[in-house]
mmCIF file of C-alpha atoms in Angstrom:
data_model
loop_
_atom_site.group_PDB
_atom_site.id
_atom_site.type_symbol
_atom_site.label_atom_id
_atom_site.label_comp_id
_atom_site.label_asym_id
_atom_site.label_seq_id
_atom_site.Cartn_x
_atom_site.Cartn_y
_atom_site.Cartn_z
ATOM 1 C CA UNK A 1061 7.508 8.345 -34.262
ATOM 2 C CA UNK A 1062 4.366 9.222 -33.221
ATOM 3 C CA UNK A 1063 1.342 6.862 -32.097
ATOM 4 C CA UNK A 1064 -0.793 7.159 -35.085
ATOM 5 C CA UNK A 1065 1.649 6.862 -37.541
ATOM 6 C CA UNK A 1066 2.868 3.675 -35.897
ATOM 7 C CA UNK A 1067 -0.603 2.559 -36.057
ATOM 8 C CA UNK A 1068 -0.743 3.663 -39.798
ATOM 9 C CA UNK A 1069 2.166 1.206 -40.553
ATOM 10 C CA UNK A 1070 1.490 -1.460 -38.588
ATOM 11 C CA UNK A 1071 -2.446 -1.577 -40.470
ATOM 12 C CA UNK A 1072 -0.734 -1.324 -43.511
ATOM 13 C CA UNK A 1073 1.591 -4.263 -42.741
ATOM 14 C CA UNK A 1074 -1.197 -6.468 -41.536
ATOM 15 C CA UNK A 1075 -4.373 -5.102 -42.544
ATOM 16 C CA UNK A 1076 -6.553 -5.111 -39.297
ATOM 17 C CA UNK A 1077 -6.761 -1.852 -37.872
ATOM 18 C CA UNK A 1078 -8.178 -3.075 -34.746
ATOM 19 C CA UNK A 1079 -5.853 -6.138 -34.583
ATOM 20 C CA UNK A 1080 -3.194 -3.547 -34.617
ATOM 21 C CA UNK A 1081 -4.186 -0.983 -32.472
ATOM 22 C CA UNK A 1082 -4.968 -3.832 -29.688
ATOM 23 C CA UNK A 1083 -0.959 -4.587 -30.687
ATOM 24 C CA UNK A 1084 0.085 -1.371 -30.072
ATOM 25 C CA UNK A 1085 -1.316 -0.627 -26.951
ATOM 26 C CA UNK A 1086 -0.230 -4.293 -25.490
ATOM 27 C CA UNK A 1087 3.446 -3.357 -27.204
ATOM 28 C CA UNK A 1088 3.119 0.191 -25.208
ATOM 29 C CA UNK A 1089 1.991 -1.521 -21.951
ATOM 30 C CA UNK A 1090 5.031 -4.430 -22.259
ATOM 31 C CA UNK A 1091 7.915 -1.580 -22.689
ATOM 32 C CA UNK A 1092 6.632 0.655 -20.151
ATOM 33 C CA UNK A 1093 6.616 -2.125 -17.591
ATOM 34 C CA UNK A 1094 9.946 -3.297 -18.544
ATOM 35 C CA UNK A 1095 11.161 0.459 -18.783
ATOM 36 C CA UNK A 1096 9.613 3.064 -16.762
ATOM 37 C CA UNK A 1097 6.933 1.666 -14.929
ATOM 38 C CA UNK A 1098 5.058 4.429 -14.694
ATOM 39 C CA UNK A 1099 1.532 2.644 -15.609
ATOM 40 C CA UNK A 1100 0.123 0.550 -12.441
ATOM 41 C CA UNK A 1101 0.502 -2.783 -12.041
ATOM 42 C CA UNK A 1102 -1.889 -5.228 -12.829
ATOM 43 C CA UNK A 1103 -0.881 -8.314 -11.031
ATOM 44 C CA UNK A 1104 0.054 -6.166 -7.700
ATOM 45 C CA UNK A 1105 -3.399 -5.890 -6.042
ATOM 46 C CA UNK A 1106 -4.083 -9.937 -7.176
ATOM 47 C CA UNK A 1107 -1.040 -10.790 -5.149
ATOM 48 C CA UNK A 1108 -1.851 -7.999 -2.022
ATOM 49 C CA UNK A 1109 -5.391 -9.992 -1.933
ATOM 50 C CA UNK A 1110 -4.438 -13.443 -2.286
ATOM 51 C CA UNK A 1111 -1.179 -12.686 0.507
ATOM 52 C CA UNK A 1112 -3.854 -10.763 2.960
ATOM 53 C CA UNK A 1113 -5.962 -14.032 2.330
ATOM 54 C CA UNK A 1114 -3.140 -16.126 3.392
ATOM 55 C CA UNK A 1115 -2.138 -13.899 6.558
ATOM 56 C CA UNK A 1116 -5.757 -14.396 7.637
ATOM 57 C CA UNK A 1117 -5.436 -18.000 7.733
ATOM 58 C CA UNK A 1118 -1.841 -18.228 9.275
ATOM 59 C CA UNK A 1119 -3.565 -16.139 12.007
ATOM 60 C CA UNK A 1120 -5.874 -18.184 12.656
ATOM 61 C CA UNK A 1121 -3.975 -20.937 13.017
ATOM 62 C CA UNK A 1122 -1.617 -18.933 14.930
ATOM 63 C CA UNK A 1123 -3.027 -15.950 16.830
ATOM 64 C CA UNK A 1124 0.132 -14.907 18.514
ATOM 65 C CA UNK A 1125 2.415 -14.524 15.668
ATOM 66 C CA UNK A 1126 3.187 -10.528 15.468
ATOM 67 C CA UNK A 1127 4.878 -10.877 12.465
ATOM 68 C CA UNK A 1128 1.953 -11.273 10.636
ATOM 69 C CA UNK A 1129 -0.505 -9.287 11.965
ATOM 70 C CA UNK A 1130 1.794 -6.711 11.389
ATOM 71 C CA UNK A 1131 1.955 -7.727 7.504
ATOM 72 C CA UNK A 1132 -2.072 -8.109 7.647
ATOM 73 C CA UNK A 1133 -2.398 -4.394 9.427
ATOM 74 C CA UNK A 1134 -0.046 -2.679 6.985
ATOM 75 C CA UNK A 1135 -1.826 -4.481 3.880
ATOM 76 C CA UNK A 1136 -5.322 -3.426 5.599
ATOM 77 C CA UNK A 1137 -3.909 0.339 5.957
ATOM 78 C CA UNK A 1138 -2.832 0.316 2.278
ATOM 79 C CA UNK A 1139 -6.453 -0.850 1.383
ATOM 80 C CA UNK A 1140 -7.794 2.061 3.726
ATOM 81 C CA UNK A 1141 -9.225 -0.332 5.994
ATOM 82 C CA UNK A 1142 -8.243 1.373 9.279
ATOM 83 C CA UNK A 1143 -10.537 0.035 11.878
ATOM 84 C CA UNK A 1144 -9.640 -3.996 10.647
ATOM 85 C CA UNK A 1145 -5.963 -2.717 11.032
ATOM 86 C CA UNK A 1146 -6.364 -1.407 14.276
ATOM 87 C CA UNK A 1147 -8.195 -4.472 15.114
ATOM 88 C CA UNK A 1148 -5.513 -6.388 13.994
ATOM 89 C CA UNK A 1149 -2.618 -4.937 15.321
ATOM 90 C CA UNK A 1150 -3.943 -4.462 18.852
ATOM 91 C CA UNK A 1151 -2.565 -7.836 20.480
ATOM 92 C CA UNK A 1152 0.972 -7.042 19.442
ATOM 93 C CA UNK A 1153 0.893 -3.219 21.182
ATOM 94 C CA UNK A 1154 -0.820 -4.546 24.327
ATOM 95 C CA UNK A 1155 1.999 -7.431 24.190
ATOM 96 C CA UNK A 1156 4.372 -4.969 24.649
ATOM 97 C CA UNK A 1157 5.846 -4.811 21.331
ATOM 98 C CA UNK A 1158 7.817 -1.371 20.945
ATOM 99 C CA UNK A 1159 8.794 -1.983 17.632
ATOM 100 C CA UNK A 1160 9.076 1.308 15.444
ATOM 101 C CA UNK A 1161 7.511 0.017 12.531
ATOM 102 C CA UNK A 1162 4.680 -1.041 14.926
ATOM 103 C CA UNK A 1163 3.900 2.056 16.362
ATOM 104 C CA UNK A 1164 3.977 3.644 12.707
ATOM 105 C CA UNK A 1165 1.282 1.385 11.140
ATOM 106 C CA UNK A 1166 -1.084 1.963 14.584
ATOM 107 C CA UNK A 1167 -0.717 5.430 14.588
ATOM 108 C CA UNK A 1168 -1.428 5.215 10.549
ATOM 109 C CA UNK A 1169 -4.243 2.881 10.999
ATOM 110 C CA UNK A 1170 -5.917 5.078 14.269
ATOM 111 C CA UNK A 1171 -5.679 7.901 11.818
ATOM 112 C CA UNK A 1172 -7.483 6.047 9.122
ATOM 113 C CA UNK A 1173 -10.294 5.204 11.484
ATOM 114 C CA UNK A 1174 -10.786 8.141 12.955
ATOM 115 C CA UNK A 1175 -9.124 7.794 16.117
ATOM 116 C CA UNK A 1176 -6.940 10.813 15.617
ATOM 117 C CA UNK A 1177 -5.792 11.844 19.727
ATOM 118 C CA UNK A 1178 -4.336 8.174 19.594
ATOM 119 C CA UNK A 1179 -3.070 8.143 16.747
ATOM 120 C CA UNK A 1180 -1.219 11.353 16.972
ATOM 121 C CA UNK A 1181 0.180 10.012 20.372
ATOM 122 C CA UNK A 1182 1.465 6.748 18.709
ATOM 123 C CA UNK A 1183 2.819 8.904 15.684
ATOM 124 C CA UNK A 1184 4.865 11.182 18.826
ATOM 125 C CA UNK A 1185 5.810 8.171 20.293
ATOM 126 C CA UNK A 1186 7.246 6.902 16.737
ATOM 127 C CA UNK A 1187 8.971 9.715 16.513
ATOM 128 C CA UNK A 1188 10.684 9.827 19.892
ATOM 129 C CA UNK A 1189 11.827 6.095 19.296
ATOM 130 C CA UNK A 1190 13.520 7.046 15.844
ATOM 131 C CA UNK A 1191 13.306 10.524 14.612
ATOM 132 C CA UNK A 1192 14.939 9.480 10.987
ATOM 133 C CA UNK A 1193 12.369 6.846 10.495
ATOM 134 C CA UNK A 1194 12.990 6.010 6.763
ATOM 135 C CA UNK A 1195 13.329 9.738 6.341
ATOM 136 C CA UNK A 1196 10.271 11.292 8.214
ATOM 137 C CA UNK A 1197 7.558 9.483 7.416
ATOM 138 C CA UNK A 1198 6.341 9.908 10.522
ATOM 139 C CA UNK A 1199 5.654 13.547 9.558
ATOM 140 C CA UNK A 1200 4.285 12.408 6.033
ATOM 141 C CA UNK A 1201 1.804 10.452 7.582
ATOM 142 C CA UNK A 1202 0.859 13.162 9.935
ATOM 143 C CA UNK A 1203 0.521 15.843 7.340
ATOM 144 C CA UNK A 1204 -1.694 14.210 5.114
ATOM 145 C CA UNK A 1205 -4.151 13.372 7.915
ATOM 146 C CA UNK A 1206 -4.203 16.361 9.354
ATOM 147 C CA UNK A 1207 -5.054 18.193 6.076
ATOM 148 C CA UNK A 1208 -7.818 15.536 5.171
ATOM 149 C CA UNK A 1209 -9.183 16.673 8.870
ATOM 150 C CA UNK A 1210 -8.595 20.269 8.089
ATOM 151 C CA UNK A 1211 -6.568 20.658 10.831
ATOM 152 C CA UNK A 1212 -3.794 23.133 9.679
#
C-alpha cells in the first residue's frame, strides 16, 4: 500500500490530515528503526557527545589512563577532529604502547590533520603488526585519504 493512500485512510479515520501525516511519518520512522535501520539515529550523536564529555573528565582526573584517550581519540576522529585526536593520543604512543588499534586511530587521526608522511608510516607500521586488521582497514583508511589528497 502505498504512502498516500495510507495517508488517505488514516485522514478519513480520524479527520486531521496533518495529525495523520505527523502519524505516519513517526509510524515509518518506529518500523524502520526496529526493522532495517537504514534512517540515522537520533539518539547516537547525543550519547557520542555526552560519552566524549565524560572521557574528558576521567582524563583529567586521570591523565595516564590509555584506555580512554584511546576512546576520546577514536570519538574525536569520527567527529573529524584530527589534530584534538592526535593531541590526545600522543602520551599513549610515546609510552610505548604498540597496540594495533593504537597505531590505526594515529595514523587515521595524522591523516585527518594533515600530517600525511606520519600518518602513512603509522598506517605501514599497522599493517606490519597485523596485516588482517578487521579485514584491511588499514588499506580503507589509506585509500580514502589518499584520494581526498589526490594522490592516486
Amino acid at each position: 500500500m502505498s504512502g498516500y493512500l495510507q495517508w488517505i485512510i488514516l485522514t478519513a479515520i480520524t479527520g486531521s490530515p496533518l495529525g495523520s501525516a505527523v502519524g505516519l511519518l513517526l509510524f515509518w520512522f518506529v518500523f524502520d528503526r526496529f526493522t532495517f535501520g537504514v534512517l540515522p539515529d537520533p539518539v547516537r550523536w547525543v550519547m557520542r557527545w555526552r560519552r566524549a564529555g565524560t572521557l574528558e573528565r576521567l582524563l583529567r582526573v586521570n591523565p595516564h589512563d590509555g584506555r580512554a584517550r584511546l576512546e576520546l581519540a577514536q570519538l574525536y576522529v569520527q567527529r573529524g577532529k584530527g589534530r584534538a585526536a592526535v593531541d590526545v593520543l600522543r602520551p599513549n604512543l610515546e609510552r610505548g604502547d604498540d597496540d594495533v588499534q593504537t597505531v590505526v586511530t594515529m595514523g587515521e587521526a595524522c591523516l585527518q590533520a594533515g600530517f600525511s608522511e606520519q600518518g602513512e608510516k603509522l598506517l605501514e607500521r599497522a599493517e606490519e603488526m597485523s596485516p588482517e586488521f578487521r579485514v584491511g582497514e588499514v588499506f580503507l583508511i589509506r585509500g580514502k585519504y589518499r584520494l581526498q589528497r589526490g594522490d592516486f
